[in-house]
Coordinates of C-alpha atoms and ligand atoms in Angstrom, one line a residue:
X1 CA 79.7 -37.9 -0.6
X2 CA 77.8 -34.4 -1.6
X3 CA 76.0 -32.9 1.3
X4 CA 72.2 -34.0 1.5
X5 CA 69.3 -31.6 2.8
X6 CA 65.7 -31.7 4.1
X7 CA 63.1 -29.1 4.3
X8 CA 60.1 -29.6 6.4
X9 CA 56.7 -27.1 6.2
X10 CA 54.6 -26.7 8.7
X11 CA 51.1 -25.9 8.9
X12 CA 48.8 -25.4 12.2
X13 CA 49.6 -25.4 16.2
X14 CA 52.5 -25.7 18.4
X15 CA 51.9 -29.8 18.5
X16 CA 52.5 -29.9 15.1
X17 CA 55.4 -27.5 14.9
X18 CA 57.0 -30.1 17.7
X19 CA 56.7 -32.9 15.7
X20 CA 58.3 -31.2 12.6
X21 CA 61.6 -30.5 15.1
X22 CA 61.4 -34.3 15.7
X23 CA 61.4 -35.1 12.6
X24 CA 64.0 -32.7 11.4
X25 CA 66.1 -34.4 14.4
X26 CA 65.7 -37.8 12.7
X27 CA 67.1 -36.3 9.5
X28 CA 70.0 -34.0 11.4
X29 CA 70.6 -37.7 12.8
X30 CA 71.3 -38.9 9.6
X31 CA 73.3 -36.8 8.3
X32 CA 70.7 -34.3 6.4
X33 CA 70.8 -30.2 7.0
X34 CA 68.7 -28.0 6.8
X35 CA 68.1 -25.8 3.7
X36 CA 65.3 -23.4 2.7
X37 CA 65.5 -23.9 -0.9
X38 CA 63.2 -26.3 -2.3
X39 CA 64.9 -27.1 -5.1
X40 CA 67.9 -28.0 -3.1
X41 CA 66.5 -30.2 -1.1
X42 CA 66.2 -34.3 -1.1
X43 CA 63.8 -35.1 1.6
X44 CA 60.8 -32.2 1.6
X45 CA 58.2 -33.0 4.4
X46 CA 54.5 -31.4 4.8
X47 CA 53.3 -31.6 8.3
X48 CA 50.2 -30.6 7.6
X49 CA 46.7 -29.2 9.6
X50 CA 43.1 -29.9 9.4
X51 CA 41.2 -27.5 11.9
X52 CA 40.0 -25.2 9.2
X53 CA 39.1 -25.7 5.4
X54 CA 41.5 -23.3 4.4
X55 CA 44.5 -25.2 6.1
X56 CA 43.9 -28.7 4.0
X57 CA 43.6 -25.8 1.4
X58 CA 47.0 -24.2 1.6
X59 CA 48.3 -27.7 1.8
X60 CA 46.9 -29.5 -1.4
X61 CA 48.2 -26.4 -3.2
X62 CA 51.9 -27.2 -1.7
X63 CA 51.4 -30.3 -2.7
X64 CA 50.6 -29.9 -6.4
X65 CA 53.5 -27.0 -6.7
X66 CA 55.8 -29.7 -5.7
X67 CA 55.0 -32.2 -8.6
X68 CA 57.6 -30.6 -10.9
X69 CA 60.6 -30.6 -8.7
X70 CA 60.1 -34.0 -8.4
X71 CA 60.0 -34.7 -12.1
X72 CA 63.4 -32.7 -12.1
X73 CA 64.9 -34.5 -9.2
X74 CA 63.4 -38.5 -9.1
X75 CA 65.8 -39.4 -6.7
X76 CA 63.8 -36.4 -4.4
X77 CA 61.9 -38.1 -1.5
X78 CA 58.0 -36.4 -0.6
X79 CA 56.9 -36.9 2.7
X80 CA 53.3 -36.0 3.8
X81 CA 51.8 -36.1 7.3
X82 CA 50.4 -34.4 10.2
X83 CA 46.7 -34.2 11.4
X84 CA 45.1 -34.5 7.5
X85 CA 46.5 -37.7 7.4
X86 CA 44.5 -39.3 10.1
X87 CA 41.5 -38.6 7.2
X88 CA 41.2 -41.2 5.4
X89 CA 39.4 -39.8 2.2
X90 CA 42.3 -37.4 2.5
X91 CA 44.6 -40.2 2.3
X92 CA 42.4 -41.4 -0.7
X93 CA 43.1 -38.3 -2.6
X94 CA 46.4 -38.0 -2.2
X95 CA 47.0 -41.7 -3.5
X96 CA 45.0 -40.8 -6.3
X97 CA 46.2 -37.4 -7.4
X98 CA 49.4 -37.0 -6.5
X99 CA 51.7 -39.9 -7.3
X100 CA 55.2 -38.2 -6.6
X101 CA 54.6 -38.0 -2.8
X102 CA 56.5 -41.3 -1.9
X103 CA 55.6 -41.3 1.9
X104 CA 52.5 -40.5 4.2
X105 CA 52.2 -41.0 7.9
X106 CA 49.7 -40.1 10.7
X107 CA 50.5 -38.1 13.7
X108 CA 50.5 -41.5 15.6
X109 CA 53.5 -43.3 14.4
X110 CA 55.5 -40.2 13.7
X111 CA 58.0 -42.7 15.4
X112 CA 58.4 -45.0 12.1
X113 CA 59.8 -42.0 10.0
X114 CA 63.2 -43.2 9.8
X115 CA 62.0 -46.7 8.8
X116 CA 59.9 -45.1 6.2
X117 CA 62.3 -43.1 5.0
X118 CA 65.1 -46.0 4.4
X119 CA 61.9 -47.8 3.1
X120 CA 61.0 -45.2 0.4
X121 CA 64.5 -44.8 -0.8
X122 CA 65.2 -48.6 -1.3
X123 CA 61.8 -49.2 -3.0
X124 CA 60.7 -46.4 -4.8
X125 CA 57.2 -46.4 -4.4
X126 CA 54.4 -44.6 -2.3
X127 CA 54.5 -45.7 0.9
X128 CA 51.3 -45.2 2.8
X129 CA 51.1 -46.5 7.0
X130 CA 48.9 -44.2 9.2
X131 CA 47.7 -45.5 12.4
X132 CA 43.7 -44.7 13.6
X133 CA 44.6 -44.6 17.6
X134 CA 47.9 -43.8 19.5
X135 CA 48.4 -47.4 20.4
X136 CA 51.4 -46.3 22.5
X137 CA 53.4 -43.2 23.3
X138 CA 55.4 -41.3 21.1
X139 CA 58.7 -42.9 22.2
X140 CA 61.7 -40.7 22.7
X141 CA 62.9 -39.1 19.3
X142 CA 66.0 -36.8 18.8
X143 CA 64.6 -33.2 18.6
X144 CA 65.9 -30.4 16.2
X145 CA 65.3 -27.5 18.4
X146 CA 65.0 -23.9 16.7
X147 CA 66.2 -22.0 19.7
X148 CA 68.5 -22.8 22.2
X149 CA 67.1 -20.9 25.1
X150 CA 63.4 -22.7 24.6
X151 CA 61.5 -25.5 24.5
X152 CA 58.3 -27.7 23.8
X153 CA 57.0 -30.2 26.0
X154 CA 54.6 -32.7 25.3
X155 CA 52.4 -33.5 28.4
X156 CA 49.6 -34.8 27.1
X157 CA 48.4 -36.2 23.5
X158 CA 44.4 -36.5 22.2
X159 CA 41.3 -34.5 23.4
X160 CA 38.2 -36.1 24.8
X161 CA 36.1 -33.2 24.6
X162 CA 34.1 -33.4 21.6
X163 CA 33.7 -29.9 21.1
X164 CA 30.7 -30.2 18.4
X165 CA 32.9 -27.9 15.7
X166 CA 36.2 -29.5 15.8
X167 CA 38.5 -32.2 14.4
X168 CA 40.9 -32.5 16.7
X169 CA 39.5 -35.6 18.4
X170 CA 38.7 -37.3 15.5
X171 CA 42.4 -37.2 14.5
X172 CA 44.5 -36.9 17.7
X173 CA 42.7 -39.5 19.6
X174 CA 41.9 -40.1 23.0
X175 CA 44.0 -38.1 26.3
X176 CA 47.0 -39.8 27.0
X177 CA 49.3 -38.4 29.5
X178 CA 53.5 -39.0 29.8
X179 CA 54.9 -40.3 32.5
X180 CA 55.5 -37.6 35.3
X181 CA 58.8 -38.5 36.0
X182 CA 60.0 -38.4 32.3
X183 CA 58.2 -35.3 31.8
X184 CA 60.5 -33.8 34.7
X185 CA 63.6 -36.0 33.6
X186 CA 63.3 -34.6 30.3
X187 CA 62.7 -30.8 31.4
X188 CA 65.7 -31.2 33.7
X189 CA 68.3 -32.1 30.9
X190 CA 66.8 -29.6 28.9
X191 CA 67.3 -26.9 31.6
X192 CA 70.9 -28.1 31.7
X193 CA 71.4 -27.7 28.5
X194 CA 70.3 -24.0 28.7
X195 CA 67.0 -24.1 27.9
X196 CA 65.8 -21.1 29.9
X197 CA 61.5 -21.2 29.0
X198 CA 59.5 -24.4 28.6
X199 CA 56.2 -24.5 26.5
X200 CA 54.3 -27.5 28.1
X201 CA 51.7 -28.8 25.0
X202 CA 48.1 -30.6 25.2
X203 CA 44.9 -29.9 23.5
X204 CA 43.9 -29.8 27.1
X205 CA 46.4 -29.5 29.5
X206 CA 44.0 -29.3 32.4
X207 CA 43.2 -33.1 31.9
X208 CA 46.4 -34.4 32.9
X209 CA 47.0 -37.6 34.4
X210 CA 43.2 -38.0 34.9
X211 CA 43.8 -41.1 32.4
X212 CA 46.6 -42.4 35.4
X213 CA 45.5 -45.0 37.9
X214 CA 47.4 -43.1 40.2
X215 CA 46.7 -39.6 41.5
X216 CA 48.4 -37.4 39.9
X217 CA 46.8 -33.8 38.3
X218 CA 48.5 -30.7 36.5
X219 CA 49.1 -28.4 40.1
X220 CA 51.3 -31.7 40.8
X221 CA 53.1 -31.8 37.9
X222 CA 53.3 -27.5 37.4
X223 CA 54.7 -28.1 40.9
X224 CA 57.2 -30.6 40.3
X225 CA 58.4 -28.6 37.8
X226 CA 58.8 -25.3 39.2
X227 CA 61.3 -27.1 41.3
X228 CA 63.9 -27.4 38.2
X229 CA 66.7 -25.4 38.6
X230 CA 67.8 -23.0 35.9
X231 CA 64.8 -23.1 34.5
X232 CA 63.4 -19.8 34.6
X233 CA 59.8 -19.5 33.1
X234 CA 57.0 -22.3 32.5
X235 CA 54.2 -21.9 30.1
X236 CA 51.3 -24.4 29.0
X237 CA 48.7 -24.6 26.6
X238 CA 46.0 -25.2 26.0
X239 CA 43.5 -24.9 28.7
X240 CA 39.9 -25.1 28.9
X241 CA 38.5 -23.2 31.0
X242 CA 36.0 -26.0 32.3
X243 CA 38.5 -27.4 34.0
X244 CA 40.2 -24.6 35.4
X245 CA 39.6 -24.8 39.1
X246 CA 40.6 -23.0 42.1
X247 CA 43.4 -25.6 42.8
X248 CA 45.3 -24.7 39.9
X249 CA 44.3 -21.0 39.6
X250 CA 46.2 -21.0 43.3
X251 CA 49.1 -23.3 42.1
X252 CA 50.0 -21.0 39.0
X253 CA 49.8 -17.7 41.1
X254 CA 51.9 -19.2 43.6
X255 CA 54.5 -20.9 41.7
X256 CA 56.8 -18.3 40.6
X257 CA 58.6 -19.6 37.5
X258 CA 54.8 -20.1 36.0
X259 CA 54.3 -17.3 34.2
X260 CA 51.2 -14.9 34.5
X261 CA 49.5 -15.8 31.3
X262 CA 46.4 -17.2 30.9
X263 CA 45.5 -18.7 27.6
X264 CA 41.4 -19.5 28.0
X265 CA 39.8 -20.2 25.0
X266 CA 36.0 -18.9 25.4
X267 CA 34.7 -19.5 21.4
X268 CA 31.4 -17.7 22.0
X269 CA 29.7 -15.2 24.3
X270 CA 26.4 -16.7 23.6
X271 CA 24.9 -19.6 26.1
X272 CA 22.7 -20.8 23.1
X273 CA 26.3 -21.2 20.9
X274 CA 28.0 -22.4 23.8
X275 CA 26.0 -25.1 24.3
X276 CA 25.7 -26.3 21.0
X277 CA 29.5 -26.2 20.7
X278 CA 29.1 -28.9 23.9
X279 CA 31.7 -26.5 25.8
X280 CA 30.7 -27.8 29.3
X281 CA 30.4 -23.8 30.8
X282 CA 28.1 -20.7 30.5
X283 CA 29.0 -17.2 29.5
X284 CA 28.8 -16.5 33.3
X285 CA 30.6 -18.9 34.2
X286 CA 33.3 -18.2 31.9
X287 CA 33.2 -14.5 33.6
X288 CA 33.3 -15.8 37.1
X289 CA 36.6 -17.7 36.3
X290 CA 38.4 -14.4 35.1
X291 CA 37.2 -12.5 37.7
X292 CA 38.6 -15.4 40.3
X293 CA 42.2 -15.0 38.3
X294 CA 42.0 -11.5 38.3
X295 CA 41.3 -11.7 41.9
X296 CA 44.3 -13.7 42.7
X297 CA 46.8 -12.7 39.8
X298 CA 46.1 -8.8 39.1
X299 CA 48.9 -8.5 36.3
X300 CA 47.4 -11.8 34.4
X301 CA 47.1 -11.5 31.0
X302 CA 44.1 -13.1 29.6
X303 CA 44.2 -14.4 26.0
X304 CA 41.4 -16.9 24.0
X305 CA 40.1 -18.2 21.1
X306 CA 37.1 -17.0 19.5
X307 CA 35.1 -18.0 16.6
X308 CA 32.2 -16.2 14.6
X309 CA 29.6 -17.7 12.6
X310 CA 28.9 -21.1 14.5
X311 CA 26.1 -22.5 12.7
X312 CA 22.9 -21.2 14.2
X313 CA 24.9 -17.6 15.4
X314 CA 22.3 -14.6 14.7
X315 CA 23.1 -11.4 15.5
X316 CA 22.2 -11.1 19.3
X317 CA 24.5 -14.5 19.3
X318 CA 27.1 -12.0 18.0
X319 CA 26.5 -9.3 19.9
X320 CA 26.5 -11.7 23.3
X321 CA 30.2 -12.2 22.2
X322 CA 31.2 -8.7 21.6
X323 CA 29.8 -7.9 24.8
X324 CA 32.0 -10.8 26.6
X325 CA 34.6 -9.0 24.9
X326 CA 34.0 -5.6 26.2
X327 CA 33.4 -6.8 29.3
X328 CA 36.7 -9.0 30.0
X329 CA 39.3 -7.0 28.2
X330 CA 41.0 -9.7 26.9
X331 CA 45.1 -8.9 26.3
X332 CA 44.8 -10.7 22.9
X333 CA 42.2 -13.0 21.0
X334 CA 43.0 -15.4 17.9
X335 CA 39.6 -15.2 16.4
X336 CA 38.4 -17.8 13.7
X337 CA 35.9 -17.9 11.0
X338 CA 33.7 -21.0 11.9
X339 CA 35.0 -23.8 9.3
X340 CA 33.2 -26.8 8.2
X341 CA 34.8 -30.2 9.1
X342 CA 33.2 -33.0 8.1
X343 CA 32.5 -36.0 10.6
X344 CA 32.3 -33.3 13.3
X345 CA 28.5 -32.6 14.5
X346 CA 28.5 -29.4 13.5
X347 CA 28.8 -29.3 9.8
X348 CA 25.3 -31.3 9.6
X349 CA 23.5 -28.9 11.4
X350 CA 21.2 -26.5 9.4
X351 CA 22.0 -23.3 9.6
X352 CA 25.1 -22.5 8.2
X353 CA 25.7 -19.1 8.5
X354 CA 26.8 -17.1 4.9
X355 CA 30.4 -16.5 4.6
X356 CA 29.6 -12.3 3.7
X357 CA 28.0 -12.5 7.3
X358 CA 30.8 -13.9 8.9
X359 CA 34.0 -12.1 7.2
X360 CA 31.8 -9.0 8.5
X361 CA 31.2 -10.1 12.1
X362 CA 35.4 -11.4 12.4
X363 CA 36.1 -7.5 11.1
X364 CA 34.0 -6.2 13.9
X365 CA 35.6 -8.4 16.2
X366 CA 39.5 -7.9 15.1
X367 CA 38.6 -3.8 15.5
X368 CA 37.0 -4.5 18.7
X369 CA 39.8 -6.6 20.1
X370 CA 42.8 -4.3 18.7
X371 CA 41.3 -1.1 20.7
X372 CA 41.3 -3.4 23.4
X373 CA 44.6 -4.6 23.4
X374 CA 46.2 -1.3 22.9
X375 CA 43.8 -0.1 25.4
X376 CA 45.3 -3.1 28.2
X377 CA 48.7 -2.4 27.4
X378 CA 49.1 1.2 28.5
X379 CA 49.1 0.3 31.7
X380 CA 52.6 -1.4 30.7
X381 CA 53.8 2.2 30.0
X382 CA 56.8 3.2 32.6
X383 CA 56.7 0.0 33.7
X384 CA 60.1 -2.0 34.4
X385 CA 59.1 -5.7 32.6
X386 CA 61.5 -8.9 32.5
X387 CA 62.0 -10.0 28.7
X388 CA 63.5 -12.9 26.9
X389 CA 65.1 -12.0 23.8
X390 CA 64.2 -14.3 20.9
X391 CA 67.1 -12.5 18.5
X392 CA 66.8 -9.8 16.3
X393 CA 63.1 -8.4 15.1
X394 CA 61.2 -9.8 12.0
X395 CA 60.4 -6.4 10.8
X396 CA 63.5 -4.5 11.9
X397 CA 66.7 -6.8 11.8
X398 CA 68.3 -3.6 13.6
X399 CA 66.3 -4.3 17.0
X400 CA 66.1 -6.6 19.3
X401 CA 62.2 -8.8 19.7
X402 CA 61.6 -10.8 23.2
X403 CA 58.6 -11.7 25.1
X404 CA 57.7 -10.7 28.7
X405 CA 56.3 -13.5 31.3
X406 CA 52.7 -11.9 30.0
X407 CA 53.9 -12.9 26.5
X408 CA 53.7 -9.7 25.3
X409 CA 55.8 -8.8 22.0
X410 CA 58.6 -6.0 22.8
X411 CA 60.7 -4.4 21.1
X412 CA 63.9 -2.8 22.1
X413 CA 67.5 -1.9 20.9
X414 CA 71.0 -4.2 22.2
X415 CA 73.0 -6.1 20.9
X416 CA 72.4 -9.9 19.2
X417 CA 74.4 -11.8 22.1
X418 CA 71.8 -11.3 24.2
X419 CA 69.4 -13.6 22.2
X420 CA 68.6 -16.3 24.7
X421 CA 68.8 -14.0 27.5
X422 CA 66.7 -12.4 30.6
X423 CA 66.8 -8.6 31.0
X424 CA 65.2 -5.7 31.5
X425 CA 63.7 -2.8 30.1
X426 CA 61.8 0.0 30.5
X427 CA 58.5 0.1 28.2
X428 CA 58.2 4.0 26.7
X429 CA 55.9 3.1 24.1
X430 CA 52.8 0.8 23.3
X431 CA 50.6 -0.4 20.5
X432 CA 48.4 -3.0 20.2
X433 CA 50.6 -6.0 19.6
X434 CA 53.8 -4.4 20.7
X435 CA 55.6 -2.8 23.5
X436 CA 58.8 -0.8 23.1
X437 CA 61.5 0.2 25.7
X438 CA 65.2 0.5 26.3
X439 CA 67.0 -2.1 27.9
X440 CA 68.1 -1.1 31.4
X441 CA 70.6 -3.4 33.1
Ligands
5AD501 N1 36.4 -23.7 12.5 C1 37.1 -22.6 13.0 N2 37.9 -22.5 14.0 C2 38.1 -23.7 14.7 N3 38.8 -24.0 15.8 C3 38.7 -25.3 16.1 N4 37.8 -25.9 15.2 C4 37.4 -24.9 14.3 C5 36.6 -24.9 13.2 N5 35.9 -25.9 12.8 C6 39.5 -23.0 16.5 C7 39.1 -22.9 18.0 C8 40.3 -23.5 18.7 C9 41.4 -23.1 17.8 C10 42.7 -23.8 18.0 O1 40.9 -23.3 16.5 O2 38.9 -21.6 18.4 O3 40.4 -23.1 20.0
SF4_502 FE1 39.0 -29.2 19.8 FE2 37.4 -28.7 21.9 FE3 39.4 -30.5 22.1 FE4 40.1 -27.9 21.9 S1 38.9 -28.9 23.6 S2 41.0 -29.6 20.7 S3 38.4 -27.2 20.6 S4 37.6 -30.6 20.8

């Protein structure tokens, strides 16, 4: 039998970028490897995103540019799914402009892949099953891991929030947590296996196990976990800063394989915006919570979310969150044009702000932010910092790219056998996104 491969593309956040490895260990399951060549493949899979118009963009132009290989190859099998999915005019469209994709799921039955897949190659014909609500856990799926040396976690699935701007609850559903114990069971073999950094994922990790009879909250479960041996570092996101509390601001300063990162996303520095986004906290109060991490944790370093031109934003609005900016020094921001998502409160409100407006107030931000940055991290000059080496650099195969407990980028020289591995090296240069150093030990 000729050998048989899959490619899958992924579009949007770590959640989704897990879900494509369990899908990818379905396939490996079944005998399918991994190819980058379209056109070699048999099974090509979109996992795709929704948060911003230009995602479900990007995705319906994939999909159209895969309409000929299909024509060259029928036998090839087209898989969509992901968060666009759980739309169902999206669904619509796709049934009704693009034919050759033979399969669509949601992200909650992700599970009933490999039946589809079987299905889809014995019938030939679209197969369409998307689920509105997560009627049950994901159960357990084989996982095709890109590294070795790290790993995602899902703690908890769905948002309740409701932020006014965003999708996500609309087609993730309501919080659900995992189990505790299989969390820790499942981190455990992981560890043994060499996995030396876990990524712990929820749209709001904070919220966990408040949807348990049982008490049980994050700090117990960040605990629990520190406790692993051979594990080395713990990371989570996301968190909102709502529900960051005192509690858990002392748990991950005291628990030493958490790492001192803090990923807070703040979206606005205006009360009026803040409210209308229905974030649940003032700019003050958003203030008071970095200043109680800085207190506790003085190397923390403080990344967030941002977004310009919320509907309603005028310029004070703007200049409220350029001001937060100056005034908390974030390490790093991801900052957003506001997108309109329909079905979410915010795209009926009035006062959509001009796109010219808001490409101009994201520049101002992005130069802000990058003198920041560089700004925050000469402090890591002459400074001896633990890395993990993820393997050789994107943008020079010659060095050697890892991340410190901060999650800063760095940049150093050795050899590639120590991808995987803890070590550590002396920062002599920075920039804004990057330290460099030499490798010491
Ligand atoms: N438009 C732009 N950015 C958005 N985000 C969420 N919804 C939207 C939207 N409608 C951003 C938020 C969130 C990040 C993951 O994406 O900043 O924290
Ligand atoms: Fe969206 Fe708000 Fe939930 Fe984050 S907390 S996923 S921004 S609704």
């Amino acid at each position: 039998m000729r050998d048989e491969f899959f490619k899958i593309k992924t579009y949007g956040c770590q959640m989704n970028e897990h879900d494509s490895e369990k899908i990818a260990g379905v396939l490996e399951e079944k005998g399918y490897q991994p190819t980058e060549e379209l056109e070699q493949a048999d099974v090509i899979i979109l996992n795709t995103c929704c948060i911003r118009e230009k995602a479900e963009l990007k995705v319906f132009g994939k999909v159209g540019e895969l309409k000929h290989l299909k024509r060259k190859n029928p036998d090839l099998i087209i898989g969509i799914c992901g968060c666009m999915m759980q739309q169902e005019d999206v669904v619509a469209e796709i049934k009704e402009k693009y034919s050759h994709v033979d399969i669509v799921f949601g992200t909650h039955n992700i599970h009933q892949f490999e039946e589809l897949l079987k299905e889809a190659q014995l019938k030939r014909e679209p197969l369409v099953k998307v689920w509105d609500e997560g009627k049950e856990l994901i159960p357990k799926m084989p996982v095709r891991r890109e590294e070795d040396y790290r790993a995602y976690v899902t703690i908890i699935y769905g948002c309740d929030n409701f932020c006014t701007y965003c999708i996500v609850p609309h087609v993730r559903g309501r919080e659900r947590s995992r189990p505790l114990a299989d969390i820790v069971a499942e981190i455990k073999e992981l560890a043994t296996d060499g996995v030396k950094e876990v990524m712990l994922l929820g749209q709001n990790v904070n919220s966990y196990g408040q949807d348990f009879e049982q008490e049980v909250d994050f700090s117990q479960l960040l605990t629990e976990i520190n406790q692993i041996e051979d594990l080395k570092r713990i990371r989570y996101m996301t968190s909102h800063p709502r529900d960051f509390n005192q509690k858990l601001i002392d748990t991950v300063s005291r628990l030493d394989k958490v790492c001192n990162q803090f990923h807070l996303p703040v979206q606005a520095g205006s009360n009026k915006i803040l409210a209308e986004m229905n974030r649940g906290y003032t700019r003050e109060e958003y203030i008071q919570l970095i200043e109680k991490i800085r207190a506790k944790n003085p190397n923390a370093a403080i990344s967030t979310d941002v977004m310009v031109g919320f509907p309603g934003e005028t310029e004070k609005d703007f200049a409220d969150t350029l001001d937060l900016f100056k005034q908390v020094k974030f390490d790093m921001a991801y900052s957003f044009i506001y997108s309109q998502r329909s079905g979410t409160p915010a795209a009926e409100y009035k006062e959509q702000v001009a796109e010219e407006v808001k490409k101009e107030r994201l520049q101002k931000l992005l130069d802000l932010q990058s003198e920041i940055s560089r700004e925050q991290n000469k402090s890591y000059l002459g400074q001896t910092v633990e890395v993990l080496i993820e393997g050789p650099s994107k943008k020079d195969k010659s060095k050697l790219s890892g991340r410190t407990r901060s999650n800063k980028i760095v940049i150093c020289e050795g050899s590639d056998d120590l991808t995987g591995e803890l070590i550590n090296v002396k920062i002599k240069k920075v920039q804004s996104w990057t330290l460099f150093g030499e490798i010491t030990d």
